[in-house]
mmCIF file with all atom_site columns, C-alpha atoms in Angstrom:
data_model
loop_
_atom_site.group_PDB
_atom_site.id
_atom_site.type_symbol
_atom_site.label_atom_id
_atom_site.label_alt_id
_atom_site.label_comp_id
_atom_site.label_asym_id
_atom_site.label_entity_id
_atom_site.label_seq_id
_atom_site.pdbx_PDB_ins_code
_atom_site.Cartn_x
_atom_site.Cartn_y
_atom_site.Cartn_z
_atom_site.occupancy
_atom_site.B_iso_or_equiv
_atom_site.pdbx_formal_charge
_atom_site.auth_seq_id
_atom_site.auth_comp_id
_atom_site.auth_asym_id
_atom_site.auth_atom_id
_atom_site.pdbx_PDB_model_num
ATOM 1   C CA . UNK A 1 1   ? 68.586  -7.836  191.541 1.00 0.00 ? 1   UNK A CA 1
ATOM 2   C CA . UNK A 1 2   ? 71.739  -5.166  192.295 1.00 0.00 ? 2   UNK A CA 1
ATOM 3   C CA . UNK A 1 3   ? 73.600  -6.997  190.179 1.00 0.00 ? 3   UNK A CA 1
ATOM 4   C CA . UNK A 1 4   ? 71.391  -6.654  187.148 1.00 0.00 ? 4   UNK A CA 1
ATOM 5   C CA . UNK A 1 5   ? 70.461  -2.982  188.208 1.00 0.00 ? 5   UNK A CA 1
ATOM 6   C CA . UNK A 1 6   ? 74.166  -1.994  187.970 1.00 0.00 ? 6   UNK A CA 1
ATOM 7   C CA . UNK A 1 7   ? 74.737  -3.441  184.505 1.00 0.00 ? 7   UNK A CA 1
ATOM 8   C CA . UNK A 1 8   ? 71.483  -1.085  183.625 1.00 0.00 ? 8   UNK A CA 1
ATOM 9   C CA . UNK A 1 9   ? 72.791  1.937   184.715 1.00 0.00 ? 9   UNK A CA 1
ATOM 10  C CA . UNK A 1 10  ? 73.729  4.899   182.521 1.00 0.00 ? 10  UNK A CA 1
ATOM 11  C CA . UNK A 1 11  ? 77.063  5.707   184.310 1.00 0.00 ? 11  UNK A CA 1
ATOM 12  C CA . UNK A 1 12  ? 79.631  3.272   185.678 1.00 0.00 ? 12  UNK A CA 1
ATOM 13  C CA . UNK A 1 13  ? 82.491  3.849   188.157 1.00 0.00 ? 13  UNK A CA 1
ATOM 14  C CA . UNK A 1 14  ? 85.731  2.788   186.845 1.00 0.00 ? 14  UNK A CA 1
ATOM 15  C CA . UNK A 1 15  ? 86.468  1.165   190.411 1.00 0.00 ? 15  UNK A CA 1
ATOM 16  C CA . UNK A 1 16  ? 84.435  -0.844  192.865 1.00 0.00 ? 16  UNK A CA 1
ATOM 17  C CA . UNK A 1 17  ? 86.098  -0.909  195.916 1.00 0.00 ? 17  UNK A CA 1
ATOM 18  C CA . UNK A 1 18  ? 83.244  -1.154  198.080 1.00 0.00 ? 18  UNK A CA 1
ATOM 19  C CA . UNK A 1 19  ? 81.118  -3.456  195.532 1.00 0.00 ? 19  UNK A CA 1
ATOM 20  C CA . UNK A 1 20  ? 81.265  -7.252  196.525 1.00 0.00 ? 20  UNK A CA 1
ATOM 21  C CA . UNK A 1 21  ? 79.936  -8.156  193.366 1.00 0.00 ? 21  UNK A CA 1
ATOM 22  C CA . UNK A 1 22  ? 83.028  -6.822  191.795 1.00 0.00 ? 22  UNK A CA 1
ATOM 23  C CA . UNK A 1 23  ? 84.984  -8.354  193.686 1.00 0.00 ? 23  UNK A CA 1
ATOM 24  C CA . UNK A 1 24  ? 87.598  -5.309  194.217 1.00 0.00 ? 24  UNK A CA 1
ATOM 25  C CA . UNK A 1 25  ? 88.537  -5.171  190.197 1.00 0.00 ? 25  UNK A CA 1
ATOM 26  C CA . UNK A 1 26  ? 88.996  -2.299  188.886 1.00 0.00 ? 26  UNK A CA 1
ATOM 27  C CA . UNK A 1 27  ? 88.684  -1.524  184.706 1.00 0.00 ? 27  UNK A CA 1
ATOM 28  C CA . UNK A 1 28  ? 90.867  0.106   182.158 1.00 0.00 ? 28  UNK A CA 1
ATOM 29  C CA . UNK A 1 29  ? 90.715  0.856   178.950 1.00 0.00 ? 29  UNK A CA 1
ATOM 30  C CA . UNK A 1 30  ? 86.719  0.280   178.417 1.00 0.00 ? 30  UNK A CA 1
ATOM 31  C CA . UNK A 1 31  ? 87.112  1.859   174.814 1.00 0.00 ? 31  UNK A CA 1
ATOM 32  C CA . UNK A 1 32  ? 90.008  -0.325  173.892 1.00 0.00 ? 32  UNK A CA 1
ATOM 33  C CA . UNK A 1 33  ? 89.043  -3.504  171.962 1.00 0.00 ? 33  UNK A CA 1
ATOM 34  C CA . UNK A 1 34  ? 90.875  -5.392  174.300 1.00 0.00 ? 34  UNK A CA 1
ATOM 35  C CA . UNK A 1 35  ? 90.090  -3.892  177.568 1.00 0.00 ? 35  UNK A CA 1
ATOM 36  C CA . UNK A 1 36  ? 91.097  -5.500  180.789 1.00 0.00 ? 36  UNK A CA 1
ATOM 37  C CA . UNK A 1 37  ? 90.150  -5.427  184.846 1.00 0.00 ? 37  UNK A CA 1
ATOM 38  C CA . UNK A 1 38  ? 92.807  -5.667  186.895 1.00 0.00 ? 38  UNK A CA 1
ATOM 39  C CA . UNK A 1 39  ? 93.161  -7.284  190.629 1.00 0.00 ? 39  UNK A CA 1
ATOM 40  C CA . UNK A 1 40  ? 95.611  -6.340  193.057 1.00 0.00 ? 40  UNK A CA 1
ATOM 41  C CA . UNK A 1 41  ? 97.477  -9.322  194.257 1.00 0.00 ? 41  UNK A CA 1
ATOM 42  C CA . UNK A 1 42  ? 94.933  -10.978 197.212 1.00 0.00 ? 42  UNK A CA 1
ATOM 43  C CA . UNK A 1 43  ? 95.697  -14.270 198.784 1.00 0.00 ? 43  UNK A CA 1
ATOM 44  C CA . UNK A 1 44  ? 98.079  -15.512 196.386 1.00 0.00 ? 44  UNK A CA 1
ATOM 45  C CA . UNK A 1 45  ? 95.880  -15.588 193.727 1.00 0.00 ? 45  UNK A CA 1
ATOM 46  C CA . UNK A 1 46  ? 98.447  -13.028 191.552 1.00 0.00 ? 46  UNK A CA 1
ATOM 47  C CA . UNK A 1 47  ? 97.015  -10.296 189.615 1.00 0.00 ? 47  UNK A CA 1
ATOM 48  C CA . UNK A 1 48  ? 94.127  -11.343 187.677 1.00 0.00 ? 48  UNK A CA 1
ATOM 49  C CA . UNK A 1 49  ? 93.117  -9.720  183.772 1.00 0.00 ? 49  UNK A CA 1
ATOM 50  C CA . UNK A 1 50  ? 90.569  -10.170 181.498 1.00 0.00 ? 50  UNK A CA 1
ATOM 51  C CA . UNK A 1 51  ? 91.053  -9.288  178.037 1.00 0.00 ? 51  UNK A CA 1
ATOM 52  C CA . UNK A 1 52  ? 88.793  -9.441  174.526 1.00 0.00 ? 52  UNK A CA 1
ATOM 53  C CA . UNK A 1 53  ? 91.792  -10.340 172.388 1.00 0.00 ? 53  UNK A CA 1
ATOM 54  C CA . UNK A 1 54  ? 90.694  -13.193 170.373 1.00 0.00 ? 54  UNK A CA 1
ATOM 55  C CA . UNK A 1 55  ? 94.281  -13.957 169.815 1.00 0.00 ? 55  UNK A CA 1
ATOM 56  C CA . UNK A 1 56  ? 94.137  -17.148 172.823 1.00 0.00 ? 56  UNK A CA 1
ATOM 57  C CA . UNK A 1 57  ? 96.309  -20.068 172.053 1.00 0.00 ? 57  UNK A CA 1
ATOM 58  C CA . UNK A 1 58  ? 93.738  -23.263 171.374 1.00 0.00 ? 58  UNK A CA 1
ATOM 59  C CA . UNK A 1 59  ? 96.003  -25.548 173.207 1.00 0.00 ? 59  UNK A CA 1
ATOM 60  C CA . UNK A 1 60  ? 95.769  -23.369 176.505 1.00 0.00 ? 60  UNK A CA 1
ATOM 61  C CA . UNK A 1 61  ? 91.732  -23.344 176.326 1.00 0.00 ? 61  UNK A CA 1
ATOM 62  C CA . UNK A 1 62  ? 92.173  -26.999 175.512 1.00 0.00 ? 62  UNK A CA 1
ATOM 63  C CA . UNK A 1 63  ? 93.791  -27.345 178.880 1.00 0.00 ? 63  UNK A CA 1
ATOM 64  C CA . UNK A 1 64  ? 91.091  -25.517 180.381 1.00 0.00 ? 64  UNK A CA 1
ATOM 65  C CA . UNK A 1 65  ? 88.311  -27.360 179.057 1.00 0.00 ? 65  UNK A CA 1
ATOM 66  C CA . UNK A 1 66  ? 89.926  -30.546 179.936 1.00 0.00 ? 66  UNK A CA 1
ATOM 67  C CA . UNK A 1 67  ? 90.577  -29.760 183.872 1.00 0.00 ? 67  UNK A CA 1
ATOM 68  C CA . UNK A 1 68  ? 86.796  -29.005 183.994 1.00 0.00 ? 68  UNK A CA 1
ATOM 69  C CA . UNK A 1 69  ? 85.802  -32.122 182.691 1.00 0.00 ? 69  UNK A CA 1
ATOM 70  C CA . UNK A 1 70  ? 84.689  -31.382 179.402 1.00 0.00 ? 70  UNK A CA 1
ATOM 71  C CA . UNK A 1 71  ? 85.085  -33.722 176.282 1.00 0.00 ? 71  UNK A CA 1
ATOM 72  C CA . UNK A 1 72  ? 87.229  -32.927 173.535 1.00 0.00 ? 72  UNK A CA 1
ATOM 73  C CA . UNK A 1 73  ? 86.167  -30.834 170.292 1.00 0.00 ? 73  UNK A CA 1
ATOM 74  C CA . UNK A 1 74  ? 88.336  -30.570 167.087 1.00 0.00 ? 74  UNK A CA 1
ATOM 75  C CA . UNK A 1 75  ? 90.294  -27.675 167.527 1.00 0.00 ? 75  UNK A CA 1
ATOM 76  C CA . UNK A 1 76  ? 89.861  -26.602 164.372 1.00 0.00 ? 76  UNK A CA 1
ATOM 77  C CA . UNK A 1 77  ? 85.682  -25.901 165.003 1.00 0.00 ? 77  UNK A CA 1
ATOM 78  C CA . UNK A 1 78  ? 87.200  -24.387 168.566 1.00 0.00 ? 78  UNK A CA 1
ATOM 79  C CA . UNK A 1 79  ? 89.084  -21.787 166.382 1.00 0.00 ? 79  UNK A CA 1
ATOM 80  C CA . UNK A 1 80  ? 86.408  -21.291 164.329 1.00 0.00 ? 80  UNK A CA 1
ATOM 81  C CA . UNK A 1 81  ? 83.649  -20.866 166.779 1.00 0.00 ? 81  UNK A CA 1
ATOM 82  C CA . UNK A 1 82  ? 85.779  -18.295 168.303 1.00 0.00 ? 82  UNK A CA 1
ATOM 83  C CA . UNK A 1 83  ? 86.719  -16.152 165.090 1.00 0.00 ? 83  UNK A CA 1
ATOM 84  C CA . UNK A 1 84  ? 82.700  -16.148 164.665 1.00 0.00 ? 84  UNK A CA 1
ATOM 85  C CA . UNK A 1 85  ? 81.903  -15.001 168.113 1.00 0.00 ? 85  UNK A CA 1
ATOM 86  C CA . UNK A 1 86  ? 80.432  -11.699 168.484 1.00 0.00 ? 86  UNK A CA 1
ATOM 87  C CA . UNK A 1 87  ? 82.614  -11.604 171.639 1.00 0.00 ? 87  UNK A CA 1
ATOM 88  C CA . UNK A 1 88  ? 85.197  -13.132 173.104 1.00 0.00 ? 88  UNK A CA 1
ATOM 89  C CA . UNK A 1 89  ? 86.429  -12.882 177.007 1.00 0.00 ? 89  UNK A CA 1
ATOM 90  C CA . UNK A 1 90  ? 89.649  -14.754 178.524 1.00 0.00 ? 90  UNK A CA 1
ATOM 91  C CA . UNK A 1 91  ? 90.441  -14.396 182.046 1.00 0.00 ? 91  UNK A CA 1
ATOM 92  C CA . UNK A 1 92  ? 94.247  -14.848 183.202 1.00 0.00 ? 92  UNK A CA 1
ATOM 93  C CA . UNK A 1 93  ? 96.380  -14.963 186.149 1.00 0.00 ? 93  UNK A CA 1
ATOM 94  C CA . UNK A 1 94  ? 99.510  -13.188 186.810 1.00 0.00 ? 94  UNK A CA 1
ATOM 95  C CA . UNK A 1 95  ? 102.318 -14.944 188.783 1.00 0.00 ? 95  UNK A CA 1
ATOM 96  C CA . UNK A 1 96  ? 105.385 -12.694 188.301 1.00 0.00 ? 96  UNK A CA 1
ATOM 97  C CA . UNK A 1 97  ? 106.135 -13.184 184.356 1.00 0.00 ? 97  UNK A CA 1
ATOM 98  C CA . UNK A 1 98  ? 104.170 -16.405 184.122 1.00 0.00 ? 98  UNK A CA 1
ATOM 99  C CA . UNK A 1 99  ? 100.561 -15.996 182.452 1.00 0.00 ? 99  UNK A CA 1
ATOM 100 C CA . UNK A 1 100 ? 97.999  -18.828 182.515 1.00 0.00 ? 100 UNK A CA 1
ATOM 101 C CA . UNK A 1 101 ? 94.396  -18.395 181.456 1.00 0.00 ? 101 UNK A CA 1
ATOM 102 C CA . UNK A 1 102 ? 92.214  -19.459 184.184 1.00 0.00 ? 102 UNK A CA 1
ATOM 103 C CA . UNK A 1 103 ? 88.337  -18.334 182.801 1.00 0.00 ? 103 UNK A CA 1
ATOM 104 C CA . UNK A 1 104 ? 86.920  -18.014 179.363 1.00 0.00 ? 104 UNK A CA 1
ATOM 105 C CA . UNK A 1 105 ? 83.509  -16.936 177.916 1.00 0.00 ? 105 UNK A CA 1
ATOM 106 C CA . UNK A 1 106 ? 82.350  -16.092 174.545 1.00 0.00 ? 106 UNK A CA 1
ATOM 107 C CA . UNK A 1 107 ? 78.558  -14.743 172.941 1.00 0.00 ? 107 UNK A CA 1
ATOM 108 C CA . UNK A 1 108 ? 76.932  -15.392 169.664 1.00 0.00 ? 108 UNK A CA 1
ATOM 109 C CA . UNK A 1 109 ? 74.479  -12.308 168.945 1.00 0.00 ? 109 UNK A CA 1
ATOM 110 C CA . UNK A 1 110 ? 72.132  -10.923 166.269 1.00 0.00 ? 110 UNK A CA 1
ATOM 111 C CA . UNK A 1 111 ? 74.121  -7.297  166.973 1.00 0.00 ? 111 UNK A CA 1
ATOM 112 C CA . UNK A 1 112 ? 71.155  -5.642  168.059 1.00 0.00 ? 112 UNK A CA 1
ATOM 113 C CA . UNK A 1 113 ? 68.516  -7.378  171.033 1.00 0.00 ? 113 UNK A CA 1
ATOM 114 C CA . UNK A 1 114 ? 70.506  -10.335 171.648 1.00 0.00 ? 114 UNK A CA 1
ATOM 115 C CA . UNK A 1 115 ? 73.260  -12.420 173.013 1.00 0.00 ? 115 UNK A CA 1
ATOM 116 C CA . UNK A 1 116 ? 73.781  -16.064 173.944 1.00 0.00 ? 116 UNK A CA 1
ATOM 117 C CA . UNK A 1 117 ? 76.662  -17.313 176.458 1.00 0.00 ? 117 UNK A CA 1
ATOM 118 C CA . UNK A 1 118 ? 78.556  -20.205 175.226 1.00 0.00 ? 118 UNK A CA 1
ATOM 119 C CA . UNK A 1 119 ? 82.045  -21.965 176.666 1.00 0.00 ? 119 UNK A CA 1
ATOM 120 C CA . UNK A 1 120 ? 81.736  -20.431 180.591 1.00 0.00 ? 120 UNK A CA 1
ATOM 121 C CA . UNK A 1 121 ? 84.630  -22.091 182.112 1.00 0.00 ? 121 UNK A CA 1
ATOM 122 C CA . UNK A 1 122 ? 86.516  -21.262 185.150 1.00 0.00 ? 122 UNK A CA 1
ATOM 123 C CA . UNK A 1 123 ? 89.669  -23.131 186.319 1.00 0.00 ? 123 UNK A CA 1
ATOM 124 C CA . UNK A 1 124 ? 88.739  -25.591 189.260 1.00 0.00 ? 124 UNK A CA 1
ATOM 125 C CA . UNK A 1 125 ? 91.887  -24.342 191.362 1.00 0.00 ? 125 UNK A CA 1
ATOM 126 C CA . UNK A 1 126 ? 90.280  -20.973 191.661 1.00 0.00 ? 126 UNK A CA 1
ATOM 127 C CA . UNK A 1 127 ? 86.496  -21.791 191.504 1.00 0.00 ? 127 UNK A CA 1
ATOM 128 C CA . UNK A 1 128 ? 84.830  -20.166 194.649 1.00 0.00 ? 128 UNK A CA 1
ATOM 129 C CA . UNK A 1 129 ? 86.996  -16.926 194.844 1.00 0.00 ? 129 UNK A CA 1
ATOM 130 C CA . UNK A 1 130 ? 84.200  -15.067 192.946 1.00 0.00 ? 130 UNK A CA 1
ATOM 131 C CA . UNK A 1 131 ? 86.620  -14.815 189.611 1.00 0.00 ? 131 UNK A CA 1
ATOM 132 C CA . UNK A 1 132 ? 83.361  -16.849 187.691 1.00 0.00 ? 132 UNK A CA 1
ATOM 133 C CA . UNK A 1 133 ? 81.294  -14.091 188.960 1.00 0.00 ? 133 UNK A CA 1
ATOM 134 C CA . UNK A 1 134 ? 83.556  -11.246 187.614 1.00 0.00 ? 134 UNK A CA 1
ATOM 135 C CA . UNK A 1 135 ? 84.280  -13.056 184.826 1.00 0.00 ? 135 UNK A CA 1
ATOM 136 C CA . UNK A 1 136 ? 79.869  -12.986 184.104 1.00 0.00 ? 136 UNK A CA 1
ATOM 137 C CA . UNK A 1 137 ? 79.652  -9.724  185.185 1.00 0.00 ? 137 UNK A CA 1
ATOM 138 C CA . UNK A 1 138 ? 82.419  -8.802  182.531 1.00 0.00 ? 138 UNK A CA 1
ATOM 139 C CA . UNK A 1 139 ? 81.149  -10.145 179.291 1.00 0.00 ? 139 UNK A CA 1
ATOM 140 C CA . UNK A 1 140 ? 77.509  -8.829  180.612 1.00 0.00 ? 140 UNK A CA 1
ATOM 141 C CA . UNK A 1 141 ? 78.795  -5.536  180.786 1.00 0.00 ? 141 UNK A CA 1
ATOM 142 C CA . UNK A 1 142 ? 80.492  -5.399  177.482 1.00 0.00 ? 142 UNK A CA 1
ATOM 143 C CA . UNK A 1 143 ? 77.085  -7.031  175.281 1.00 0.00 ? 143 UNK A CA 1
ATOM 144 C CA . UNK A 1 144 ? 75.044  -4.007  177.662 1.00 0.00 ? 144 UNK A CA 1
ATOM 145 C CA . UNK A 1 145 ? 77.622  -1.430  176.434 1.00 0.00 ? 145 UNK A CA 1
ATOM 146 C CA . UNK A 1 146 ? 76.853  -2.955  172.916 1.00 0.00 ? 146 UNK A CA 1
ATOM 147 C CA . UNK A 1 147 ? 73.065  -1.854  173.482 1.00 0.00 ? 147 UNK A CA 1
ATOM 148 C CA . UNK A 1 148 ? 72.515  -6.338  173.460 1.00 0.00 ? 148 UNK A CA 1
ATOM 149 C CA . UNK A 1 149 ? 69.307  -6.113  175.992 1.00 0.00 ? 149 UNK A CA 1
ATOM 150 C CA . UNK A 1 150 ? 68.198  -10.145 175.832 1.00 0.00 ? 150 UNK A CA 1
ATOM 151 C CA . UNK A 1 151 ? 71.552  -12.375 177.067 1.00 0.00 ? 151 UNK A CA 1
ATOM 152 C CA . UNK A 1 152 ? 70.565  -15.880 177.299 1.00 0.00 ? 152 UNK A CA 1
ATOM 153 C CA . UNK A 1 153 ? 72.628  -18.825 178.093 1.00 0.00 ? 153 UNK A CA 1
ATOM 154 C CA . UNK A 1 154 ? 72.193  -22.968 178.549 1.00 0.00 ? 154 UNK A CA 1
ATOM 155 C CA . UNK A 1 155 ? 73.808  -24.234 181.438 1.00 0.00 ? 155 UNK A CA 1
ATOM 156 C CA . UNK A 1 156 ? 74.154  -28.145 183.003 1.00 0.00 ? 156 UNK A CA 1
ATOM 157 C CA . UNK A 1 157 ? 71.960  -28.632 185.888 1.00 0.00 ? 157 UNK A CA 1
ATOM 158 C CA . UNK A 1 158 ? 74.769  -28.396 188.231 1.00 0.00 ? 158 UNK A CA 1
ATOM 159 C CA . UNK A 1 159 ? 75.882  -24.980 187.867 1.00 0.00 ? 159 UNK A CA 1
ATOM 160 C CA . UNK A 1 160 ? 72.355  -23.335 187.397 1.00 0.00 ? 160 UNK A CA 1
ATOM 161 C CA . UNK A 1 161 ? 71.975  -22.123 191.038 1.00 0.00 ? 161 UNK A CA 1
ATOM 162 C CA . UNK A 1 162 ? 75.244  -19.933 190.054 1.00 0.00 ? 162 UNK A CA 1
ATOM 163 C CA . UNK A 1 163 ? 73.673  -18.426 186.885 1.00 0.00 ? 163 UNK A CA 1
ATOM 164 C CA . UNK A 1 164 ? 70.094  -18.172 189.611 1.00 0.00 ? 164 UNK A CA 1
ATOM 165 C CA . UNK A 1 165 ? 72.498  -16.181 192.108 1.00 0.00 ? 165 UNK A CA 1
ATOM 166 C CA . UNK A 1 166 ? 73.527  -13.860 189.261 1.00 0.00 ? 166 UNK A CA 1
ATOM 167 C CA . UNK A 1 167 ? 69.873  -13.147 187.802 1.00 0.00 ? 167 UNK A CA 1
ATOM 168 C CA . UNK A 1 168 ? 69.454  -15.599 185.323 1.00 0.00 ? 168 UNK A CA 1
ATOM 169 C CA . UNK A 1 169 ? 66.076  -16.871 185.618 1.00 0.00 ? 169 UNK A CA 1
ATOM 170 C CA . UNK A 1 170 ? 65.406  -20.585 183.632 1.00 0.00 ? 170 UNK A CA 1
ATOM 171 C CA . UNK A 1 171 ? 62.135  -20.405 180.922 1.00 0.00 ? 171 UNK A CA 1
ATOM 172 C CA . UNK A 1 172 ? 61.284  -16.420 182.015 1.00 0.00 ? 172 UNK A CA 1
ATOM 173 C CA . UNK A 1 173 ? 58.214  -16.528 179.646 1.00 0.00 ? 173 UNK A CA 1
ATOM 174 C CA . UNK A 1 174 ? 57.377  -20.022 179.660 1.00 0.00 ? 174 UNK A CA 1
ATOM 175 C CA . UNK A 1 175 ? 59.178  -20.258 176.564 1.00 0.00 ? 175 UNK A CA 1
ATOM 176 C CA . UNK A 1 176 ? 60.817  -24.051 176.223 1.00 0.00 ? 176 UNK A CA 1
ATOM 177 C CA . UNK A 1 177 ? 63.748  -23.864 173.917 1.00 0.00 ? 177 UNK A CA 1
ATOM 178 C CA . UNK A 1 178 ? 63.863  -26.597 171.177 1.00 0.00 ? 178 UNK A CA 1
ATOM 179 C CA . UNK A 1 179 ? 67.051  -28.670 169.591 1.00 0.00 ? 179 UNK A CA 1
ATOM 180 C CA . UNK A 1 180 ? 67.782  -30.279 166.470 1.00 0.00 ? 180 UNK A CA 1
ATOM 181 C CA . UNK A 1 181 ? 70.207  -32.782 166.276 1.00 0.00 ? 181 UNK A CA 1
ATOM 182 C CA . UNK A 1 182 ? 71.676  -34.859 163.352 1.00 0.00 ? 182 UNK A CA 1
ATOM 183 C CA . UNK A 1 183 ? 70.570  -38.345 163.332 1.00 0.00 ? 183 UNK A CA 1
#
């Protein structure tokens, strides 16, 4: 429950040193449109950024998608389900003057209650370092300082214990979610 109870909070430190849910990032800029968290170079992982910019090269998410596992979408619906996102977080890692985008998460909203998660993805070289975490606890904190109280997400059965360990409970109200599909 802390890490809900800190996204509630009226006032937030800008670093988190001692917070192992933070995972030692610090943030700058929060008023800037593309704010970013920095990370101090720790076990070779570089210095790590996210950023809102929606401005991501489609090719470079492509590659992303791919080393997850994930099947192919047309690009072009890619693009355009990203210029319709309410917002957009990419995470990237710093190695000297090479940049490669390692995380990426976006949200659909209504602009007022609520939010839904779409496209979580975090690079399988540095899955269990806590970046997927940070990267949660990111776009969380933006749709909270956007007043969005209801976030709600779908995930594959195999990474629900991670969205469990971060608060996300499955069917809160007994509420079952339906689909429509085309034929």
């Amino acid at each position: 429950m802390g890490f809900w109870k800190n996204l509630f909070t009226g006032s937030e430190p800008t670093s988190h040193p001692q917070n192992p849910d933070y995972e030692g990032y610090t943030t700058i800029g929060e008023e800037n449109a593309s704010s970013q968290a920095v990370r101090s170079p720790n076990r070779g992982n570089g210095r790590i950024f996210f950023t809102t910019d929606r401005d991501i090269d489609i090719y470079e998410l492509e590659e992303l998608c791919n080393a997850v596992g994930w099947s192919r979408r047309p690009l072009r619906k890619v693009k355009k389900a990203i210029q319709h996102s309410f917002l957009v977080v990419s995470m990237w890692q710093m190695r000297g003057s090479q940049r490669r985008l390692i995380g990426f998460a976006r949200a659909t909203s209504d602009h007022a209650f609520n939010a839904t998660l779409w496209d979580v993805v975090v690079h399988p070289d540095v899955q269990g370092k806590g970046l997927g975490k940070a990267l949660m606890k990111y776009i969380i904190k933006k749709l909270r300082s956007e007043d969005i109280s209801n976030i709600t997400l779908f995930a594959d059965p195999h990474v629900v214990d991670f969205y469990q360990n971060l608060g996300f409970i499955p069917d809160p109200e007994g509420i079952k979610g339906m689909f429509w599909y085309p034929d």
